[in-house]
Amino acid sequence: MFGGKNMKTPLTIEIESSLYQYCIEQGGLVVEEVTMPDDQGIVDTLSCLTKFDGSREWRCYELKVTKADFRSTAKLSFVGHYNYFVLPSKLYEEVKTEIPTGIGVLVYRPYTIEEEMPASGTFMIAKKAAKKELAVPEEALTNRFMASLFREVRKAKQMERGVKYFPTDQLYKELKRRSENQDPFSNERYYERFLEEIASQAINELQEEVAALQHDYEYLRQQQQIRRLPTEPLE
């Protein structure tokens, strides 16, 4: 996972991970950041539930954490049977009169208990979503859903095998991004440490090469001296 539609805030990441767990607990297959066909935008979180009759129910979730983000002119990808805004409680109180008809709202409620939980919080349905027809053909929606699932599996496989399987330019960009965003007073200077270690490694390799050349030079000098010694007289 390096990237996303925009740089995510800690609150966005917290809500996103909690929503992922929430959708799983609802019985859905879930994936994030699914690009839709026909200029329908990108769904923040898409959940697919298989019903008892074998039909599928698609739910789309758009995460917003600020009023500016909520009122952004960016296209909303509400293409599912049920579509929801996912908002912090404070933001919901500020914009609840602006929620379009038929769009539901999940309000994020962070946990306050200390014990370890599978997510940082849960959700309250502040406004129910009305069911509607899909805005894109189900086959196209399924294909995009599967492609996004494969993307996530591929990223997980890469992480399992280690960073050596990531392209060098991608690793460089991520190191540079983290360097730009890190606390200047933090002790975790990974980008600087990486550069320092590369420089130190280069110096060590040069020193080893110089030592090897000196060894070869000394050997050749000794061989030259041996060749210059007078031969012993014949008996």
Coordinates of C-alpha atoms in Angstrom, one line a residue:
M1 CA 0.0 0.0 0.0
F2 CA 1.8 3.1 -1.0
G3 CA -0.8 6.1 -2.0
G4 CA -4.6 6.8 -2.4
K5 CA -6.8 9.4 -3.9
N6 CA -5.4 12.1 -1.5
M7 CA -3.1 12.3 1.4
K8 CA -5.1 10.7 4.3
T9 CA -5.4 12.2 7.7
P10 CA -5.0 10.0 10.8
L11 CA -8.8 10.4 11.4
T12 CA -9.6 9.3 7.9
I13 CA -7.4 6.2 8.3
E14 CA -9.0 5.4 11.6
I15 CA -12.5 5.6 10.2
E16 CA -11.5 3.8 7.1
S17 CA -10.1 0.8 9.0
S18 CA -13.1 0.8 11.3
L19 CA -15.5 0.8 8.4
Y20 CA -13.7 -2.1 6.8
Q21 CA -14.2 -4.1 10.0
Y22 CA -17.8 -3.0 10.2
C23 CA -18.6 -4.1 6.7
I24 CA -17.0 -7.5 7.4
E25 CA -19.1 -7.9 10.5
Q26 CA -22.2 -7.2 8.4
G27 CA -21.3 -10.2 6.3
G28 CA -19.9 -8.3 3.3
L29 CA -17.0 -8.7 1.0
V30 CA -15.3 -5.3 1.1
V31 CA -12.6 -3.4 -0.8
E32 CA -11.5 0.2 -0.8
E33 CA -10.9 2.7 -3.6
V34 CA -12.8 1.1 -6.4
T35 CA -12.6 2.9 -9.8
M36 CA -16.0 2.9 -11.5
P37 CA -16.6 2.8 -15.3
D38 CA -18.1 5.6 -17.4
D39 CA -16.6 8.5 -15.4
Q40 CA -18.5 7.4 -12.3
G41 CA -15.6 8.3 -10.0
I42 CA -14.0 6.2 -7.3
V43 CA -15.9 4.6 -4.5
D44 CA -14.1 5.0 -1.1
T45 CA -15.4 1.7 0.2
L46 CA -17.5 -0.8 -1.6
S47 CA -19.2 -3.8 0.1
C48 CA -20.9 -6.7 -1.6
L49 CA -23.3 -8.9 0.3
T50 CA -24.7 -12.2 -1.2
K51 CA -28.3 -12.8 -0.2
F52 CA -30.0 -16.1 0.4
D53 CA -31.5 -16.2 -3.1
G54 CA -27.9 -15.7 -4.6
S55 CA -28.5 -12.1 -5.6
R56 CA -26.0 -9.5 -4.6
E57 CA -26.5 -6.3 -2.7
W58 CA -24.0 -3.5 -3.2
R59 CA -23.3 -0.8 -0.7
C60 CA -21.2 2.3 -1.4
Y61 CA -19.6 4.4 1.3
E62 CA -18.1 7.9 1.0
L63 CA -15.8 9.1 3.9
K64 CA -15.8 12.7 4.8
V65 CA -14.0 14.2 7.8
T66 CA -14.2 18.0 7.2
K67 CA -16.9 20.4 6.0
A68 CA -14.7 21.4 3.1
D69 CA -14.3 17.8 2.0
F70 CA -18.1 17.2 2.3
R71 CA -18.8 20.3 0.2
S72 CA -16.2 19.5 -2.4
T73 CA -17.2 19.5 -6.0
A74 CA -15.5 16.1 -6.5
K75 CA -17.9 13.5 -7.9
L76 CA -19.7 11.3 -5.4
S77 CA -19.7 7.6 -6.5
F78 CA -23.0 6.6 -5.1
V79 CA -23.6 3.8 -7.6
G80 CA -24.8 1.0 -5.3
H81 CA -28.2 -0.3 -4.1
Y82 CA -27.6 1.5 -0.8
N83 CA -25.3 4.5 -0.5
Y84 CA -23.9 6.2 2.6
F85 CA -21.9 9.1 3.8
V86 CA -19.5 8.1 6.7
L87 CA -19.0 11.1 9.0
P88 CA -17.6 12.0 12.4
S89 CA -20.4 13.0 14.8
K90 CA -19.4 16.7 14.9
L91 CA -19.4 17.0 11.1
Y92 CA -22.7 15.2 10.9
E93 CA -24.3 17.8 13.2
E94 CA -23.0 20.6 11.0
V95 CA -24.1 19.2 7.6
K96 CA -27.1 16.9 8.3
T97 CA -29.5 19.3 6.6
E98 CA -27.4 19.0 3.4
I99 CA -27.6 15.2 3.1
P100 CA -29.3 14.4 -0.2
T101 CA -32.6 12.4 -0.2
G102 CA -32.1 8.7 -0.3
I103 CA -28.5 8.8 0.9
G104 CA -27.8 7.3 4.3
V105 CA -25.4 8.4 7.0
L106 CA -23.1 6.3 9.3
V107 CA -21.7 8.3 12.2
Y108 CA -18.4 7.2 13.6
R109 CA -18.2 6.4 17.3
P110 CA -14.7 5.8 18.5
Y111 CA -14.2 3.3 21.3
T112 CA -13.2 4.7 24.7
I113 CA -12.2 1.4 26.4
E114 CA -8.6 0.5 26.8
E115 CA -8.7 -3.1 25.8
E116 CA -7.6 -4.2 22.4
M117 CA -10.3 -4.3 19.8
P118 CA -10.3 -5.3 16.1
A119 CA -11.1 -1.7 15.1
S120 CA -10.8 1.8 16.7
G121 CA -14.6 2.4 16.7
T122 CA -18.0 1.5 15.3
F123 CA -20.9 3.2 13.6
M124 CA -24.4 4.4 14.3
I125 CA -26.9 4.6 11.5
A126 CA -28.0 8.3 11.8
K127 CA -30.0 8.2 8.5
K128 CA -31.2 5.1 6.6
A129 CA -30.4 4.8 2.9
A130 CA -33.2 4.2 0.4
K131 CA -32.7 1.3 -2.0
K132 CA -32.2 2.2 -5.6
E133 CA -31.2 0.6 -8.9
L134 CA -27.5 0.3 -9.6
A135 CA -26.1 3.3 -11.5
V136 CA -23.7 1.0 -13.5
P137 CA -24.3 -2.5 -14.9
E138 CA -23.8 -5.1 -12.3
E139 CA -21.3 -7.0 -14.5
A140 CA -19.1 -3.9 -14.8
L141 CA -19.4 -3.3 -11.1
T142 CA -18.4 -6.9 -10.3
N143 CA -15.4 -6.7 -12.7
R144 CA -14.2 -3.5 -11.0
F145 CA -14.7 -5.0 -7.6
M146 CA -12.7 -8.1 -8.5
A147 CA -9.9 -6.0 -10.0
S148 CA -9.7 -4.0 -6.8
L149 CA -9.6 -7.2 -4.7
F150 CA -6.8 -8.5 -6.8
R151 CA -4.9 -5.3 -6.3
E152 CA -5.2 -5.6 -2.5
V153 CA -4.2 -9.3 -2.6
R154 CA -1.2 -8.4 -4.8
K155 CA -0.1 -5.7 -2.3
A156 CA -0.5 -8.1 0.6
K157 CA 1.6 -10.7 -1.2
Q158 CA 4.3 -8.1 -1.9
M159 CA 4.3 -7.1 1.8
E160 CA 4.5 -10.8 2.9
R161 CA 7.5 -11.4 0.6
G162 CA 9.3 -8.2 1.7
V163 CA 10.0 -4.8 0.3
K164 CA 12.5 -6.2 -2.2
Y165 CA 9.6 -7.0 -4.5
F166 CA 8.5 -3.3 -4.8
P167 CA 9.9 -1.2 -7.7
T168 CA 12.9 0.9 -6.7
D169 CA 11.2 4.1 -7.8
Q170 CA 8.1 3.4 -5.6
L171 CA 10.3 2.8 -2.6
Y172 CA 12.2 6.0 -3.2
K173 CA 9.0 8.0 -3.5
E174 CA 7.6 6.6 -0.3
L175 CA 10.9 7.3 1.6
K176 CA 10.9 10.8 0.3
R177 CA 7.2 11.3 1.1
R178 CA 7.7 10.1 4.7
S179 CA 10.8 12.4 5.0
E180 CA 8.7 15.4 4.0
N181 CA 5.9 14.6 6.5
Q182 CA 7.8 13.4 9.5
D183 CA 8.2 15.4 12.7
P184 CA 11.5 17.3 12.4
F185 CA 12.2 16.5 16.1
S186 CA 11.5 12.8 15.7
N187 CA 14.3 10.3 16.3
E188 CA 12.9 8.1 13.4
R189 CA 14.9 9.7 10.7
Y190 CA 14.5 6.8 8.3
Y191 CA 15.1 8.7 5.1
E192 CA 18.3 10.4 6.4
R193 CA 19.5 7.1 7.9
F194 CA 19.0 5.5 4.5
L195 CA 21.1 8.1 2.8
E196 CA 23.7 8.0 5.6
E197 CA 23.9 4.2 5.4
I198 CA 24.2 4.3 1.6
A199 CA 27.1 6.8 1.9
S200 CA 28.7 4.8 4.6
Q201 CA 28.4 1.6 2.5
A202 CA 30.0 3.4 -0.5
I203 CA 32.9 4.6 1.7
N204 CA 33.5 1.1 3.1
E205 CA 33.4 -0.4 -0.4
L206 CA 35.9 2.2 -1.6
Q207 CA 38.2 1.5 1.4
E208 CA 38.0 -2.2 0.8
E209 CA 38.9 -1.6 -2.9
V210 CA 41.9 0.7 -1.9
A211 CA 43.1 -2.0 0.5
A212 CA 42.9 -4.7 -2.2
L213 CA 44.8 -2.5 -4.6
Q214 CA 47.4 -1.8 -2.0
H215 CA 47.7 -5.5 -1.3
D216 CA 48.1 -6.2 -5.1
Y217 CA 50.7 -3.4 -5.4
E218 CA 52.7 -4.8 -2.5
Y219 CA 52.7 -8.3 -4.0
L220 CA 53.8 -7.0 -7.4
R221 CA 56.6 -4.9 -5.8
Q222 CA 57.9 -8.0 -3.9
Q223 CA 57.7 -10.1 -7.1
Q224 CA 59.7 -7.4 -8.9
Q225 CA 62.4 -7.4 -6.1
I226 CA 62.6 -11.2 -6.3
R227 CA 63.2 -11.1 -10.0
R228 CA 66.0 -8.5 -9.5
L229 CA 68.0 -10.8 -7.0
P230 CA 71.3 -12.2 -8.5
T231 CA 71.1 -15.8 -9.4
E232 CA 73.1 -18.3 -7.3
P233 CA 76.4 -19.4 -8.8
L234 CA 76.3 -22.8 -10.5
E235 CA 78.3 -25.6 -8.7

